[in-house]
Tab-separated table of C-alpha atoms in Angstrom:
chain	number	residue	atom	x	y	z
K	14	UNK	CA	56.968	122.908	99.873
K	15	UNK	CA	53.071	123.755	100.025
K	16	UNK	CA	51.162	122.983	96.657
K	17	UNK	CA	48.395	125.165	96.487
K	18	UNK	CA	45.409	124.488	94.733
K	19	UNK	CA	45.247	126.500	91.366
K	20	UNK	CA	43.049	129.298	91.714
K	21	UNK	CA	39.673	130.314	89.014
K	22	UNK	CA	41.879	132.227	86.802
K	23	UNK	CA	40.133	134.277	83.782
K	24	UNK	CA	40.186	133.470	79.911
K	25	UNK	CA	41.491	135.239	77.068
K	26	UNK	CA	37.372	136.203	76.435
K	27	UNK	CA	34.824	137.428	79.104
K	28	UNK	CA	33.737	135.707	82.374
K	29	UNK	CA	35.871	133.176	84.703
K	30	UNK	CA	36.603	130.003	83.842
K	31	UNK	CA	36.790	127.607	86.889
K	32	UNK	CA	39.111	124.774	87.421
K	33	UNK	CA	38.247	121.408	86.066
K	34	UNK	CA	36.191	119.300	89.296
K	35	UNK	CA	38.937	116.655	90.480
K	36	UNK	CA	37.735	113.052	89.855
K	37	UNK	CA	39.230	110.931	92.666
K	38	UNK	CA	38.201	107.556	91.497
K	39	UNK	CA	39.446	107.842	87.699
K	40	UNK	CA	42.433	109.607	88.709
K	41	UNK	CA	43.394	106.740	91.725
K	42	UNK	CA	42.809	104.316	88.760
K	43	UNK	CA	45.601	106.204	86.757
K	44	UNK	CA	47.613	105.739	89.203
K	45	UNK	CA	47.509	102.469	89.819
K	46	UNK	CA	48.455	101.789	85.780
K	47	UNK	CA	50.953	104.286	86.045
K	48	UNK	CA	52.392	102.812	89.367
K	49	UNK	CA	52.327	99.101	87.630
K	50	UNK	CA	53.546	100.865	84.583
K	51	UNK	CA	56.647	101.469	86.667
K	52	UNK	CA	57.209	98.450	88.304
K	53	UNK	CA	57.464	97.078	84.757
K	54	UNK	CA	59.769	100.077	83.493
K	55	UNK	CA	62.445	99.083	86.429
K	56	UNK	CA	62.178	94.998	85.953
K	57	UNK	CA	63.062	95.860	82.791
K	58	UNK	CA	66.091	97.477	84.099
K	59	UNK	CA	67.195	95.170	86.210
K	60	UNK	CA	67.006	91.776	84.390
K	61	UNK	CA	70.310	91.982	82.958
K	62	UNK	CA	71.960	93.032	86.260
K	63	UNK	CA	70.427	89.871	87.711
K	64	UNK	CA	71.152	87.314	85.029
K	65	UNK	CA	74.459	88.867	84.352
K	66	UNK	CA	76.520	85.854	86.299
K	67	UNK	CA	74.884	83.115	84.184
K	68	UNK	CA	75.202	85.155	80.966
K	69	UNK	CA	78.465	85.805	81.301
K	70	UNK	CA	79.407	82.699	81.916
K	71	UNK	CA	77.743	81.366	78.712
K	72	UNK	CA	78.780	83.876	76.631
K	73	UNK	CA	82.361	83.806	77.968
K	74	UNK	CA	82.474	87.887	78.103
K	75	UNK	CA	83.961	89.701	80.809
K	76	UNK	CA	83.304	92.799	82.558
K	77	UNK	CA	84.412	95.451	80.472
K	78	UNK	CA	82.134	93.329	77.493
K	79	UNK	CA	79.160	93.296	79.758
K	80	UNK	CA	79.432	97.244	80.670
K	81	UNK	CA	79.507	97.931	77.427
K	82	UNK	CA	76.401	96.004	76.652
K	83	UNK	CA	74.534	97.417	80.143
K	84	UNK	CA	75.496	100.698	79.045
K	85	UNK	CA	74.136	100.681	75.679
K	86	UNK	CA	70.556	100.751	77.342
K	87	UNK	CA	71.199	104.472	77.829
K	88	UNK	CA	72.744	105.187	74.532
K	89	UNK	CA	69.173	106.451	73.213
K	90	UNK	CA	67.606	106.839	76.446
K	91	UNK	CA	67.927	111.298	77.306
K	92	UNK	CA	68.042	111.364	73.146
K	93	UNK	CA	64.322	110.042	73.372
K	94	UNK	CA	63.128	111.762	76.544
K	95	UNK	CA	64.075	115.048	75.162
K	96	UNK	CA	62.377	114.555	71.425
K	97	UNK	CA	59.219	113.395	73.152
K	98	UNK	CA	59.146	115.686	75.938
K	99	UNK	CA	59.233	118.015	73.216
K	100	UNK	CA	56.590	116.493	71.275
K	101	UNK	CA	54.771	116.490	74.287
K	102	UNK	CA	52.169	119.016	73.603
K	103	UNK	CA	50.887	117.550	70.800
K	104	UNK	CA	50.400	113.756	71.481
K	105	UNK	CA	48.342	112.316	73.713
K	106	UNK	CA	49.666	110.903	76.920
K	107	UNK	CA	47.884	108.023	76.434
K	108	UNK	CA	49.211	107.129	73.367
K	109	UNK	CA	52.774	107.534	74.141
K	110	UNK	CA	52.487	104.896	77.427
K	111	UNK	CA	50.753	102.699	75.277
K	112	UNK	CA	53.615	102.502	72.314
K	113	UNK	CA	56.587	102.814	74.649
K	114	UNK	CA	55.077	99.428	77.043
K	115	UNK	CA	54.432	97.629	73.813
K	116	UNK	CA	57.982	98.580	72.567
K	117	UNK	CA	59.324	97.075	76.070
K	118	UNK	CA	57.894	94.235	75.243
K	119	UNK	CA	59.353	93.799	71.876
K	120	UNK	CA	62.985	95.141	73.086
K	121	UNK	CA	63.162	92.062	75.416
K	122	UNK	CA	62.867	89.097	72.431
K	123	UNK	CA	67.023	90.032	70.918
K	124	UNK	CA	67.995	88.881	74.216
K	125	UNK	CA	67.041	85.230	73.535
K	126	UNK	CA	69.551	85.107	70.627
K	127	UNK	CA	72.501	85.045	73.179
K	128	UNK	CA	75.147	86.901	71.081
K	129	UNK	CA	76.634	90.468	72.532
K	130	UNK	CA	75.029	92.144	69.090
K	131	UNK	CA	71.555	90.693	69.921
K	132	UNK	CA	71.961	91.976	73.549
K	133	UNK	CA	72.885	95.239	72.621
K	134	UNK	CA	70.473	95.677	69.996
K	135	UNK	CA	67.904	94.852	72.517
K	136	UNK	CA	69.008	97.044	75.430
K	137	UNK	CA	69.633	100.164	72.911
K	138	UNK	CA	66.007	99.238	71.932
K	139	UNK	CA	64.509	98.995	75.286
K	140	UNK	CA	66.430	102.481	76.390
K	141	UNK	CA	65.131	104.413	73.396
K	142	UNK	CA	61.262	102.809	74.421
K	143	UNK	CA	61.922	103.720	78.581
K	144	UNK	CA	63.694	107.127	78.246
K	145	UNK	CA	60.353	109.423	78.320
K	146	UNK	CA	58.643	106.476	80.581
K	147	UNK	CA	59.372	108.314	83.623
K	148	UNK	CA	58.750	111.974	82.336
K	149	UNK	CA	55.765	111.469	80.515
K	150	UNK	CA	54.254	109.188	82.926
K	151	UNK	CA	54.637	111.654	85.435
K	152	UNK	CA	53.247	114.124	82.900
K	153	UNK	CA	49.915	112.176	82.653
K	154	UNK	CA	49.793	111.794	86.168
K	155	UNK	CA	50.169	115.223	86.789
K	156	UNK	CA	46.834	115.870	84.209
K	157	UNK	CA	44.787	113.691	87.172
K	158	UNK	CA	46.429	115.523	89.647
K	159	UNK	CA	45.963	119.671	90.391
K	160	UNK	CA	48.833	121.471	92.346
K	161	UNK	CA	48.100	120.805	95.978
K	162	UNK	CA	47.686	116.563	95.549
K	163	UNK	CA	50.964	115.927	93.025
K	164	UNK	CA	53.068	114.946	96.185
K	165	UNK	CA	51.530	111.552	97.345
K	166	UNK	CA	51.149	110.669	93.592
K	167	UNK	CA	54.722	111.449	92.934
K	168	UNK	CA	55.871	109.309	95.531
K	169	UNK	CA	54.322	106.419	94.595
K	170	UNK	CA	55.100	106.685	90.628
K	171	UNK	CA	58.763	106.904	91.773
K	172	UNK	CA	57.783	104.164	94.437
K	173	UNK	CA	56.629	102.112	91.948
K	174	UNK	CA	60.518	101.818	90.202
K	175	UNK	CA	61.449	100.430	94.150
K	176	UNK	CA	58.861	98.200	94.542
K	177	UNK	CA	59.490	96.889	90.967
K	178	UNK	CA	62.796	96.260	91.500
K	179	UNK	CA	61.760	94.560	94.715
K	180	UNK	CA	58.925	92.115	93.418
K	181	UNK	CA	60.724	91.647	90.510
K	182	UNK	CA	64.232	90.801	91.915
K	183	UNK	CA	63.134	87.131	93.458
K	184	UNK	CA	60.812	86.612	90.627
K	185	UNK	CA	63.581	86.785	87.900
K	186	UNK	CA	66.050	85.736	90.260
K	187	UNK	CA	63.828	82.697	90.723
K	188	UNK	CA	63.308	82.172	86.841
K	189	UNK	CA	66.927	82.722	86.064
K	190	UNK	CA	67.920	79.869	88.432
K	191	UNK	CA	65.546	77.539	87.810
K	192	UNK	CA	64.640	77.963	84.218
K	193	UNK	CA	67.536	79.541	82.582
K	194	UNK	CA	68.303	83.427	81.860
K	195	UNK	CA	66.257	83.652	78.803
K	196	UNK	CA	63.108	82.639	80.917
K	197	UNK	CA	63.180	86.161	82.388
K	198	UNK	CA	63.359	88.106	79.308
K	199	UNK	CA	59.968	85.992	78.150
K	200	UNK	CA	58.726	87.052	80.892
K	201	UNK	CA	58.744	90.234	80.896
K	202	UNK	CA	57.737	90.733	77.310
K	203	UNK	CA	54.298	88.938	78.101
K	204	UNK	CA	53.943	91.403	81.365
K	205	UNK	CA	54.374	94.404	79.056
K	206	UNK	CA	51.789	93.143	76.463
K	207	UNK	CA	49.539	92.563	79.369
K	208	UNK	CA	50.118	96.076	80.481
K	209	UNK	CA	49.171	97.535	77.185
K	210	UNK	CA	45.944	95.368	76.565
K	211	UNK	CA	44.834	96.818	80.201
K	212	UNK	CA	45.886	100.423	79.247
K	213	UNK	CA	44.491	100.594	75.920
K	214	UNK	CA	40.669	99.796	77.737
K	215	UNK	CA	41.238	101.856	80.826
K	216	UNK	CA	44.002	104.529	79.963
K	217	UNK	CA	42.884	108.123	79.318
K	218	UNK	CA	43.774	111.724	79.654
K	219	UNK	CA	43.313	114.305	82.210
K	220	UNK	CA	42.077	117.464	82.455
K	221	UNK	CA	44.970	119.184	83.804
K	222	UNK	CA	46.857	118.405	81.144
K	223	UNK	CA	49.850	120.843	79.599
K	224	UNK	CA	47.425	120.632	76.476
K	225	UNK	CA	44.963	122.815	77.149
K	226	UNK	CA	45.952	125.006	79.808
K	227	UNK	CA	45.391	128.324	79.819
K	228	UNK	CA	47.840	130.612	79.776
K	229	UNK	CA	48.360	132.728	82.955
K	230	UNK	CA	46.548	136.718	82.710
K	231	UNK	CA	48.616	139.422	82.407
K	232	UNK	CA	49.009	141.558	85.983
K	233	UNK	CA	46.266	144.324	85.898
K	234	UNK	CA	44.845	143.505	82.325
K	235	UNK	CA	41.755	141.470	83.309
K	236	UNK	CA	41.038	139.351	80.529
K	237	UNK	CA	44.162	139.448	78.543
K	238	UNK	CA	46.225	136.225	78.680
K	239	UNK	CA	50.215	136.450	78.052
K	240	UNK	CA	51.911	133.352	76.633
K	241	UNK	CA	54.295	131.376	79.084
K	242	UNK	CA	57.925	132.061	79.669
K	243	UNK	CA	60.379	130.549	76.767
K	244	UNK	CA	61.923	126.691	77.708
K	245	UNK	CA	65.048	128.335	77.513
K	246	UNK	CA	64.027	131.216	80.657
K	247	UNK	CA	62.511	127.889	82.218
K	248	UNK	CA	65.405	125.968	81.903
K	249	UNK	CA	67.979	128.088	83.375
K	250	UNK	CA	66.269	128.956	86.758
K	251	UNK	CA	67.991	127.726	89.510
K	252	UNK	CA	64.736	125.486	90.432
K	253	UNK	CA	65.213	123.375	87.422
K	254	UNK	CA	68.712	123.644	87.492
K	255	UNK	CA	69.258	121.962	90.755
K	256	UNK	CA	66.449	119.662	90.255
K	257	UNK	CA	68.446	118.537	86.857
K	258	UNK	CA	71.220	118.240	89.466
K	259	UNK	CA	69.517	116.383	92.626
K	260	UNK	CA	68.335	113.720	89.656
K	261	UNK	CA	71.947	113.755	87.632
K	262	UNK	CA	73.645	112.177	91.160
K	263	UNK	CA	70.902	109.973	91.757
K	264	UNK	CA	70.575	108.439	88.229
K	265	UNK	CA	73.992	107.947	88.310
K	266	UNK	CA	73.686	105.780	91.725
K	267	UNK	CA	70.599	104.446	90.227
K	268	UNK	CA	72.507	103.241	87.306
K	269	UNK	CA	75.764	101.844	88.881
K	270	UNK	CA	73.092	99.436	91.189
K	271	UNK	CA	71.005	98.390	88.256
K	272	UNK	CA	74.292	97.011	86.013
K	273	UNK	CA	76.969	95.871	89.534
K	274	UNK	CA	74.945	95.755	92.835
K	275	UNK	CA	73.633	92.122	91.970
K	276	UNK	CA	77.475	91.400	90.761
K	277	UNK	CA	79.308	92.995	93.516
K	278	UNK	CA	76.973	91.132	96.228
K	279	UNK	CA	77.782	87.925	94.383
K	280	UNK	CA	81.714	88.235	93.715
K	281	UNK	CA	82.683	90.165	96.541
K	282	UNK	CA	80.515	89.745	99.328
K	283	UNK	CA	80.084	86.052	98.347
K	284	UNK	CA	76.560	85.957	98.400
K	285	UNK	CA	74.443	83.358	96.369
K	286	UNK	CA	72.261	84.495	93.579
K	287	UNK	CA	69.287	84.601	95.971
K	288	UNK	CA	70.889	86.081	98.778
K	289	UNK	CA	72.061	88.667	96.365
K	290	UNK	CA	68.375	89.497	95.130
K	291	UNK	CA	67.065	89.608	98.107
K	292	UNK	CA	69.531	92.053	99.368
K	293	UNK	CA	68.564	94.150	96.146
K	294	UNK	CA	64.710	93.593	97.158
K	295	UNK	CA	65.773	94.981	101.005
K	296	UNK	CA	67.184	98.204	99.402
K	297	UNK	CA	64.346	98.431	96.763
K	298	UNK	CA	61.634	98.252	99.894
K	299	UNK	CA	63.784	101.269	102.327
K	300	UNK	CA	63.747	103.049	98.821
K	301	UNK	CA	60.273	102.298	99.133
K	302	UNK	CA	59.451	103.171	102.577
K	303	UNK	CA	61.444	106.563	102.273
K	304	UNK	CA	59.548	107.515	99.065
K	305	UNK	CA	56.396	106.747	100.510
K	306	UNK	CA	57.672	109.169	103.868
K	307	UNK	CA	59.496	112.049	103.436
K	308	UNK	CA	57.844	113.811	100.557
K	309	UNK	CA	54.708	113.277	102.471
K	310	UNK	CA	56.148	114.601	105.497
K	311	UNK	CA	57.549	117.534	103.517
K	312	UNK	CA	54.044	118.313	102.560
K	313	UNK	CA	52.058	117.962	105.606
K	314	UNK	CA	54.712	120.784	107.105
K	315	UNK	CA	54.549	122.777	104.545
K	316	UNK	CA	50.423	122.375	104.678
K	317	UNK	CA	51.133	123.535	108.825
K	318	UNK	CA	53.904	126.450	107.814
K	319	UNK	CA	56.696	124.775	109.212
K	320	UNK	CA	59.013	124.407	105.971
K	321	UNK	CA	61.392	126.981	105.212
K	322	UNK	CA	61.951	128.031	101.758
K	323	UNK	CA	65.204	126.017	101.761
K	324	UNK	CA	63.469	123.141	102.818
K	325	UNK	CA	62.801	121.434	99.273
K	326	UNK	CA	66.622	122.468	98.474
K	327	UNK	CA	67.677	120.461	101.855
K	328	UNK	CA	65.408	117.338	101.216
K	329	UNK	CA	66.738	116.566	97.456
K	330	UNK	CA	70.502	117.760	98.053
K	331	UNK	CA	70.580	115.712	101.547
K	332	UNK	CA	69.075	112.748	100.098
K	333	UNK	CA	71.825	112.688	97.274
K	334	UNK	CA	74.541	113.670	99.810
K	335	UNK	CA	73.788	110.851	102.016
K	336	UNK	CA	73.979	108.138	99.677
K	337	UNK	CA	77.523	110.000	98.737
K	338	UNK	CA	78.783	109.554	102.316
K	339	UNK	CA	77.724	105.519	102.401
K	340	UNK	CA	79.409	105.378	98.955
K	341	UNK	CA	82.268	106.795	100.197
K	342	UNK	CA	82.893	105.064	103.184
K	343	UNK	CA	81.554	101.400	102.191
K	344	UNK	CA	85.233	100.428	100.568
K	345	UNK	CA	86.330	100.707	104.596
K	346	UNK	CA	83.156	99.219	106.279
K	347	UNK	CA	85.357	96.209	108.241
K	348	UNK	CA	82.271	94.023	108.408
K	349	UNK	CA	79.504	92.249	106.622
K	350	UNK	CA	76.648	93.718	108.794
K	351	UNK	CA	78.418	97.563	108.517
K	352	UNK	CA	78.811	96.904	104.820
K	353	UNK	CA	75.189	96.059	104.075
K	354	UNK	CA	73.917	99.078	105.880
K	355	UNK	CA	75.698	101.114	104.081
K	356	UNK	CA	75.162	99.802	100.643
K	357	UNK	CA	71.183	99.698	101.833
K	358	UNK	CA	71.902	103.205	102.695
K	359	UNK	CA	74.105	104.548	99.375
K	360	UNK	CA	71.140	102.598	96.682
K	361	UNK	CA	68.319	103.982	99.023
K	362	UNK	CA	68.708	107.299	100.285
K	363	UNK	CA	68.901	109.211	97.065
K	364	UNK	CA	65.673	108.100	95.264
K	365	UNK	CA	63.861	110.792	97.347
K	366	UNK	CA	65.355	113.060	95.320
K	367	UNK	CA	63.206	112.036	92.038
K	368	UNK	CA	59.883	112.806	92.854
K	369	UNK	CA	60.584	115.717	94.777
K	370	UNK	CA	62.650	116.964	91.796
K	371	UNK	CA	59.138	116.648	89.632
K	372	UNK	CA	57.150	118.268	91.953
K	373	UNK	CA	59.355	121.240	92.198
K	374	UNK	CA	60.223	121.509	88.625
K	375	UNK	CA	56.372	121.730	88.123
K	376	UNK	CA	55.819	124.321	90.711
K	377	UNK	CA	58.035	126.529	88.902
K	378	UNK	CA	57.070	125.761	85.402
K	379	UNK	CA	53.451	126.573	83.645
K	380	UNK	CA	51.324	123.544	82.502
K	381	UNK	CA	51.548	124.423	78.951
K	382	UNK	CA	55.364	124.017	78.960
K	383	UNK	CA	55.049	121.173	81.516
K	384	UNK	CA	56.107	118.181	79.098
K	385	UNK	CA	58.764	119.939	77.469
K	386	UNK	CA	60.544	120.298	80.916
K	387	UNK	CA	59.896	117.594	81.887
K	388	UNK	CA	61.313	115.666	78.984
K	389	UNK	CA	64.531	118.070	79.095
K	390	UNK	CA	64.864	117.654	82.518
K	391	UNK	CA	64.453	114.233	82.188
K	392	UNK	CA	67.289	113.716	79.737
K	393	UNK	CA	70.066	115.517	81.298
K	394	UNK	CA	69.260	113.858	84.457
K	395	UNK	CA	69.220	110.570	82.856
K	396	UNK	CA	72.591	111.214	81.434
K	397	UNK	CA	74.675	108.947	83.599
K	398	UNK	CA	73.198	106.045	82.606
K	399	UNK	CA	74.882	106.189	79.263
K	400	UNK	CA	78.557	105.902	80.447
K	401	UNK	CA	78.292	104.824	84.513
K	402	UNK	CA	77.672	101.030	83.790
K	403	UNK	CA	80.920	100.840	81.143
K	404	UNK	CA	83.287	103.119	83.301
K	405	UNK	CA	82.480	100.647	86.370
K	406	UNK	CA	83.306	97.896	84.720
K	407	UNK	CA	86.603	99.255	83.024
K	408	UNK	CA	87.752	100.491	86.471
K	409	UNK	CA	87.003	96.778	87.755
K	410	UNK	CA	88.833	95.088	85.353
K	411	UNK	CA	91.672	98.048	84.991
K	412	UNK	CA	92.588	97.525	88.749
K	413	UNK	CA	95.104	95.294	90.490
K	414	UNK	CA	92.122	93.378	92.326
K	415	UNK	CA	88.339	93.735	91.428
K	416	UNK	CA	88.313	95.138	94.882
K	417	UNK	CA	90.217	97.761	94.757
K	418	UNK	CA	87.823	97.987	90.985
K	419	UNK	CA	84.813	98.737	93.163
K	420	UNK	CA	86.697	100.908	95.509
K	421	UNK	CA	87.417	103.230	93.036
K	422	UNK	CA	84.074	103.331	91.419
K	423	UNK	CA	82.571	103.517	94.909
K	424	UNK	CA	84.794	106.848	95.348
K	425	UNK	CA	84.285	108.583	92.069
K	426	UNK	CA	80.713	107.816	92.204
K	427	UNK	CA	80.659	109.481	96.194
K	428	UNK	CA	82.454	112.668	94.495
K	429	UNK	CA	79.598	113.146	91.620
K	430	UNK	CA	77.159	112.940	93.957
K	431	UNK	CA	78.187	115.242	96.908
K	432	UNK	CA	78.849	117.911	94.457
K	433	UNK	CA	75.029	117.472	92.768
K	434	UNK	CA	73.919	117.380	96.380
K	435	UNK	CA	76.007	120.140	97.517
K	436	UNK	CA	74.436	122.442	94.394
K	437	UNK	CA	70.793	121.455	94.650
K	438	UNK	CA	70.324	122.120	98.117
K	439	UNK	CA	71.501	125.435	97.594
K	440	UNK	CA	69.647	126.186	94.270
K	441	UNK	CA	66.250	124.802	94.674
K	442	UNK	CA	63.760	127.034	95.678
K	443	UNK	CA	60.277	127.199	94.158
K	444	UNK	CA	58.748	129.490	95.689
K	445	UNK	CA	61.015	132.274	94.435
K	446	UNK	CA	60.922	131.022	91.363
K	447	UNK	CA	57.485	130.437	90.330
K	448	UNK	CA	56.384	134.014	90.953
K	449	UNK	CA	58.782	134.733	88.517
K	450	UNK	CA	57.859	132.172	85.911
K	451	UNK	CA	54.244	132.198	86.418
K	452	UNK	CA	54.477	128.590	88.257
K	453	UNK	CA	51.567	126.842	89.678
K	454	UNK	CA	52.752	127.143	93.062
């Protein structure tokens, strides 16, 4: 998909109003905190995945127990995304990073009282803080950032939830082993404070902001502004609708690697703790490396006109349906190498699908309604989360072996995601529908 710069478009009074100058050096700096802001969000995440052995073991749960308790971090997660996508409009980006890191860092201290209410206080805590962290972050980063330079950014925000997960993985990993479980939590509660002293000095809002956009002039009335199309027209075109999609299937792979990839690695590939991080670290970095390629790819063709208009449709639907096929042929892999590729492969393949679903969803969708989407869109795809962790773990400990457990989640989880894939790379196309909506493509 091509991003075009927005063009001088006229006010509601007389004379045109030109585009705010972009500031490359403030808005590189925002991205930096936004990209660290990430790595934190998704370290967060992960921390109970990865102590989840040693906790388990000292709490005496079992699996069905500990899915329950990974699952409650989405039981508030899409409820909060949606209220403050909503809410959007009228608070300041800034502020909402700023509460939401220091709430991470609060969310983390239940864990240390080592009782499944504690933990599940905490995690239903830490969801309701991290459910609008990836919509509204994007949303400031998208007020440093006019149509025409979102791609790169959006990459590396999204990037930054790989290469979190793949920094963070040996650190905690490291902690955990060394110094006990609870080490990790501590440490991630002083890495959010840290975050938020830095933001609160540096931290600020753009000029492209939903905010104070102007609205987009009515055809052949010079001068006269009309206001943007209702969230409900927004949400029902098929751009947004098979974005929700693309980012449904690969929140629900997202979420079934954060709460059993470090378990399965460890129980039923028999690797040790650290082997077992590190092979999360090697999927978090090809995440990484195909985050940081394809959308950029996708936008240097569509700079030289040699993306179609299903093009964006084929990159987020592929990327889910690929991680569907490794899913659904990793219970029959016959050996170790074949099995790692394809687990690399099923946790890897379908991130590409988030930032491309942001970029797309704000082609199609004017700034002023921007955070709404966002935080709808955000929610719904988000969704899985809240039931993906606990249904793995019942279908583990509901089976005759835990292997045939993971077999079965591998294969329900391959069906939900070739049928998002299938839909999005049909639906998406944002050219067509931003003429329609008045879209900044």
């Amino acid at each position: 998909m091509v991003v075009r710069p927005l063009p001088s478009r006229t006010s509601a009074g007389p004379g045109p109003v030109d585009d705010p100058p972009f500031d490359r050096r403030r808005s590189w700096l925002v991205l930096g905190m936004v990209v660290v802001f990430m790595m934190i969000n998704y370290a967060d995440k992960s921390v109970l995945g990865l102590a989840a052995v040693p906790l388990m073991d000292e709490l005496g749960i079992g699996k069905s127990t500990y899915g329950l308790v990974s699952s409650a971090f989405y039981v508030l997660f899409s409820v909060t995304g949606l209220v403050v996508g909503l809410l959007s409009a009228r608070w300041s980006a800034r502020t909402l990073l700023l509460v939401m890191a220091a709430l991470w860092a609060v969310a983390q201290l239940p864990a240390l009282l080592a009782s499944v209410p504690a933990l599940i206080a905490g995690r239903l805590l830490l969801g309701a803080a991290e459910g609008p962290a990836a919509s509204m972050s994007m949303h400031a980063l998208y007020a440093w950032f006019p149509p025409g330079r979102r791609g790169m950014p959006s990459a590396l925000q999204i990037g930054g939830a790989a290469l979190g997960t793949a920094v963070s993985a040996p650190i905690l990993t490291w902690l955990i082993v060394d110094f006990g479980w609870r080490s990790a939590f501590v440490a991630l509660t002083v890495t959010s404070a840290a975050w938020c002293a830095l933001w609160y000095l540096v931290g600020r809002d753009g000029p492209y902001g939903g905010r104070d956009a102007r609205a987009p002039v009515a055809a052949g009335k010079p001068g006269a502004a009309v206001p943007p199309p209702s969230l409900s027209r927004l949400l029902r075109s098929r751009t947004v609708v098979g974005g929700v999609l693309s980012a449904f299937g690969s929140h629900w792979a997202l979420a079934l690697s954060s709460a059993w990839l470090p378990v399965y690695l460890h129980t039923e590939l028999d690797m040790t703790a650290k082997r077992a991080s590190g092979m999360v670290s090697a999927v978090s970095v090809l995440s990484l490396v195909l985050l940081l390629t394809v959308p950029a790819l996708m936008d240097r063709r569509g700079r030289r006109g040699r993306c179609g208009p299903a093009a964006d449709g084929l990159a987020q639907g592929g990327a889910v349906l690929v991680s569907a096929a490794a899913l659904a042929l990793l219970p029959f892999a016959p050996s170790r190498p074949l099995q790692l590729v394809l687990v690399a492969l099923a946790f890897a393949c379908h991130s590409v699908a988030l930032p491309l679903h942001y970029v797309t969803t704000a082609a199609v969708v004017p700034a002023a309604r921007r955070g709404a989407v966002f935080g709808v869109v955000a929610a719904t795809g988000t969704l899985p989360g809240m039931f993906v962790p606990y249904l793995t773990g019942r279908l583990v400990d509901g089976a005759a072996t835990e292997a045939a457990g993971y077999s079965a989640a591998f294969w329900v989880s391959a069906l939900v995601l070739a049928v998002c894939g299938a839909i999005a790379a049909v639906t998406v196309r944002p050219a067509r529908d931003a003429r329609a909506l008045g879209g900044e493509d």
